[in-house]
Coordinates of C-alpha atoms in Angstrom, one line a residue:
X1 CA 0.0 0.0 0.0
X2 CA 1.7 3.0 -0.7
X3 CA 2.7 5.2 2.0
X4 CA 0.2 8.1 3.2
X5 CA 1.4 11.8 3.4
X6 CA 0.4 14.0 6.8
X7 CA -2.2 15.6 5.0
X8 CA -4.0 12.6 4.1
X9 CA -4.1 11.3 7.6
X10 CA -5.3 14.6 8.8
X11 CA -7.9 14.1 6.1
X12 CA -8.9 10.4 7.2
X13 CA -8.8 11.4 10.8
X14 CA -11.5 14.3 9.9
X15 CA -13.5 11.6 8.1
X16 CA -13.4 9.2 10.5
X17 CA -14.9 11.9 13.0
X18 CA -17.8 12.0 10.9
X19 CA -18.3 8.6 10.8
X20 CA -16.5 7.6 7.7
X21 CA -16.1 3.2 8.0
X22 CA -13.7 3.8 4.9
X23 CA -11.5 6.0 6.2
X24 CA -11.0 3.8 9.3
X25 CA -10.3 0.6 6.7
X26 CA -8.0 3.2 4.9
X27 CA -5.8 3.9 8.1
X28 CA -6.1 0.0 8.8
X29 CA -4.7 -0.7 5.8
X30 CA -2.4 1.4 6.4
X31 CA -0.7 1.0 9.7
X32 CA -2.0 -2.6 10.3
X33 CA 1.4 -4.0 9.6
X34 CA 4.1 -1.9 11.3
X35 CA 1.3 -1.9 14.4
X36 CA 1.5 -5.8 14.0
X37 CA 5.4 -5.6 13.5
X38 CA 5.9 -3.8 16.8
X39 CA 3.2 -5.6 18.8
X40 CA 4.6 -9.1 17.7
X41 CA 8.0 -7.6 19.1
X42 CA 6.5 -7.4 22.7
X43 CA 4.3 -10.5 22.6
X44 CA 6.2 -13.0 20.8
X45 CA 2.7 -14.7 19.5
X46 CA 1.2 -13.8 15.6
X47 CA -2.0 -14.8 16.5
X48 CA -2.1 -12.2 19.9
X49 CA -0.4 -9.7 17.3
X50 CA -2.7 -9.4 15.0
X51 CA -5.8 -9.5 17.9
X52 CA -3.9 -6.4 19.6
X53 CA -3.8 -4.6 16.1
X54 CA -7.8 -5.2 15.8
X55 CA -8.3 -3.8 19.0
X56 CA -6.3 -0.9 18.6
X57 CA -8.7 -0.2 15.6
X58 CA -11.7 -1.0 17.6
X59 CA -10.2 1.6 20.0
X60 CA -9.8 4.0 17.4
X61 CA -13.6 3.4 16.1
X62 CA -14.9 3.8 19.5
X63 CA -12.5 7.2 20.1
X64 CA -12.6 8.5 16.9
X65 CA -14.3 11.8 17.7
X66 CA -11.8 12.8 20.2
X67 CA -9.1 11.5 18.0
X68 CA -10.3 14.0 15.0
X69 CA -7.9 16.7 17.3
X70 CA -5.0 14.5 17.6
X71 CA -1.2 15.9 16.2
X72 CA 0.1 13.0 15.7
X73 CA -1.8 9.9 15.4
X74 CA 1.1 7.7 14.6
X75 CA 2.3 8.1 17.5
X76 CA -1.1 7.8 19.1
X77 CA -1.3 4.1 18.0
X78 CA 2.0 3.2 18.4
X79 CA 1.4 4.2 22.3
X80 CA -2.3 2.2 22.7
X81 CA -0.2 -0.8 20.7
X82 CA 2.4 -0.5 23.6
X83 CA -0.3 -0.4 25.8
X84 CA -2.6 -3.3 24.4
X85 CA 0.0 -5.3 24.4
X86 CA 1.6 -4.9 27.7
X87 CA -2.0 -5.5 28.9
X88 CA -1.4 -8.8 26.8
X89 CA 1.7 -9.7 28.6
X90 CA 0.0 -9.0 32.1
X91 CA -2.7 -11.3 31.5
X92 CA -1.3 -14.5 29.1
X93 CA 1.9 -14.1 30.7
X94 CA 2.0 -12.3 33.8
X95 CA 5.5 -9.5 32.6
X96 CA 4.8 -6.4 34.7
X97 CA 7.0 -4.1 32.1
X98 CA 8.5 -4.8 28.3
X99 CA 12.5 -5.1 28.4
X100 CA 13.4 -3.3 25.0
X101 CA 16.3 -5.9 25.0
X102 CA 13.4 -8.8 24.3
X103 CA 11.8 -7.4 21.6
X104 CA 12.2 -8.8 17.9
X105 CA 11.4 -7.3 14.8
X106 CA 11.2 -8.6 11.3
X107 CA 13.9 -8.2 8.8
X108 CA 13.9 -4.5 8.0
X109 CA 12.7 -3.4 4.1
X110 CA 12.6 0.1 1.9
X111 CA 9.6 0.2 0.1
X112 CA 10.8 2.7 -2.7
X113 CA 8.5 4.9 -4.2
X114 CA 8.6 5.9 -8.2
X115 CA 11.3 8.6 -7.2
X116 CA 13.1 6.2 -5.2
X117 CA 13.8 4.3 -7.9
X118 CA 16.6 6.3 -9.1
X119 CA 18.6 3.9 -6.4
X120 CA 19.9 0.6 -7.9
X121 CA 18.3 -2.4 -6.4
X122 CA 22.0 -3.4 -5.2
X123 CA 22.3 -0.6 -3.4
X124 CA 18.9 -0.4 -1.5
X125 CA 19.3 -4.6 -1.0
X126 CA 23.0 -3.2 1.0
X127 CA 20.9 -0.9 2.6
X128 CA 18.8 -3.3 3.9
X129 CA 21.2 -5.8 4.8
X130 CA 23.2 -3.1 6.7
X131 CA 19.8 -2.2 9.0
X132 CA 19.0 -5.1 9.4
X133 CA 22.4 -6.0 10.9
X134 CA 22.4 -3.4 13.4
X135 CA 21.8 -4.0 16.8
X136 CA 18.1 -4.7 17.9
X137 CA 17.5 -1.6 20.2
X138 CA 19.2 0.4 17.5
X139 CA 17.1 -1.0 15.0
X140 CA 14.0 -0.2 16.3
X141 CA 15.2 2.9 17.0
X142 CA 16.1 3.4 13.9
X143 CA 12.9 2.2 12.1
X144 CA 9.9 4.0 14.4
X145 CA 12.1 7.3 13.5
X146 CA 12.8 6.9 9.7
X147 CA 10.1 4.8 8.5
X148 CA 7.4 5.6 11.3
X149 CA 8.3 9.4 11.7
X150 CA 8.5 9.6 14.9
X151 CA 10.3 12.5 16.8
X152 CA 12.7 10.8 19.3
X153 CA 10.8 12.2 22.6
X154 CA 8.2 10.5 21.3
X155 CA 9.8 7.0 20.6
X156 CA 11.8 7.4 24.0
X157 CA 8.4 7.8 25.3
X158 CA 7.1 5.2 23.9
X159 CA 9.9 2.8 24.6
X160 CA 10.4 4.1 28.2
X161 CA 13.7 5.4 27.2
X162 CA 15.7 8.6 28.0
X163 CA 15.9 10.8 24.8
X164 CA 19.8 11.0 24.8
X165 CA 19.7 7.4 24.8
X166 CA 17.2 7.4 21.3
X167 CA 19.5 10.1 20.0
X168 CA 22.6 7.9 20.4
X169 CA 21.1 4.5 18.8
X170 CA 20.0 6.9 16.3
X171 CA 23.7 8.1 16.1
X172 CA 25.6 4.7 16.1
X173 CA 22.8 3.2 13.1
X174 CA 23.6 6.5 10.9
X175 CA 27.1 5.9 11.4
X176 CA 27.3 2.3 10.9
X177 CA 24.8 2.8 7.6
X178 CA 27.4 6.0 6.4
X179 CA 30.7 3.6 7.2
X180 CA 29.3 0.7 5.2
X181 CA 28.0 2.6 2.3
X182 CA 31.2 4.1 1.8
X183 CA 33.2 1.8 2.2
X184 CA 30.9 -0.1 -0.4
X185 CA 31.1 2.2 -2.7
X186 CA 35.0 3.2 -2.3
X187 CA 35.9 -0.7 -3.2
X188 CA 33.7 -0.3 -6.9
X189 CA 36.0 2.9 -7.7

């Protein structure tokens, strides 16, 4: 699905307000996966992933006029998927807190848009291969700000973590992805 400006989440976020069912199957379709990605990182368990992801969209349905006034609604559901799913762990499993050391993610992927595709396929697969080899509290990190836009008070927030410490993880994965590039690209020359 391709990737939704501000604007058109402001616009779906008005709609929903007025009661729009589409809109909320357009922000579903949207988020559903990176909300399923990061939930599945806390709870281990596909099929408690993807219930926490339906009931942070029942949430949403049931909230959606107050949510019409929200800034950042990213945010807003990466926090009641924290939150869902830390419930989850309290009841199945009986964890009082989430350890960011124990959570998992997927493999980590570009999508490239049309103006993207000025990039070889080599050198996005590197780029790729290089995120996905960093460290996993770096790589969450990395992904919630890059690919998720979020602001790093609001990931340290959401990962009950200092903001210095988001800005250095952020730090050490642009550094690691500037020293591998180049040195990729110094060998071809």
């Amino acid at each position: 699905m391709k990737k939704l400006t501000i604007t058109q989440i402001n616009e779906l976020q008005f709609r929903l307000s007025n009661d729009d069912q589409n809109a909320l199957k357009e922000l579903f379709g949207h988020y559903s996966k990176r909300l399923f990605h990061f939930a599945y990182s806390i709870i281990h368990s596909r099929e408690l992933a993807e219930e926490i992801v339906e009931d942070v969209f029942i949430q949403v349905w049931q909230k959606r006029i107050k949510l019409s006034t929200l800034e950042n609604l990213t945010w807003y559901l990466y926090v009641a998927t924290r939150n869902i799913s830390c419930n989850y762990l309290r009841k199945y499993k009986k964890v009082i807190h989430i350890d960011i050391d124990e959570l998992t993610l997927p493999n980590y992927t570009i999508d490239a848009t049309p103006e993207e595709l000025i990039i070889s396929n080599e050198a996005l697969q590197n780029i790729n291969k290089i995120i996905n080899e960093l460290p996993l509290k770096c790589r969450i990190i990395f992904k919630l700000v890059k690919e998720d836009g979020l602001k790093y008070k609001e990931v340290a927030g959401l990962l009950n973590l200092t903001t210095k410490t988001v800005e250095n993880q952020m730090g050490i994965a642009l550094k690691k992805l500037h020293a591998a590039l180049d040195h990729r690209f110094y060998i071809r020359e």
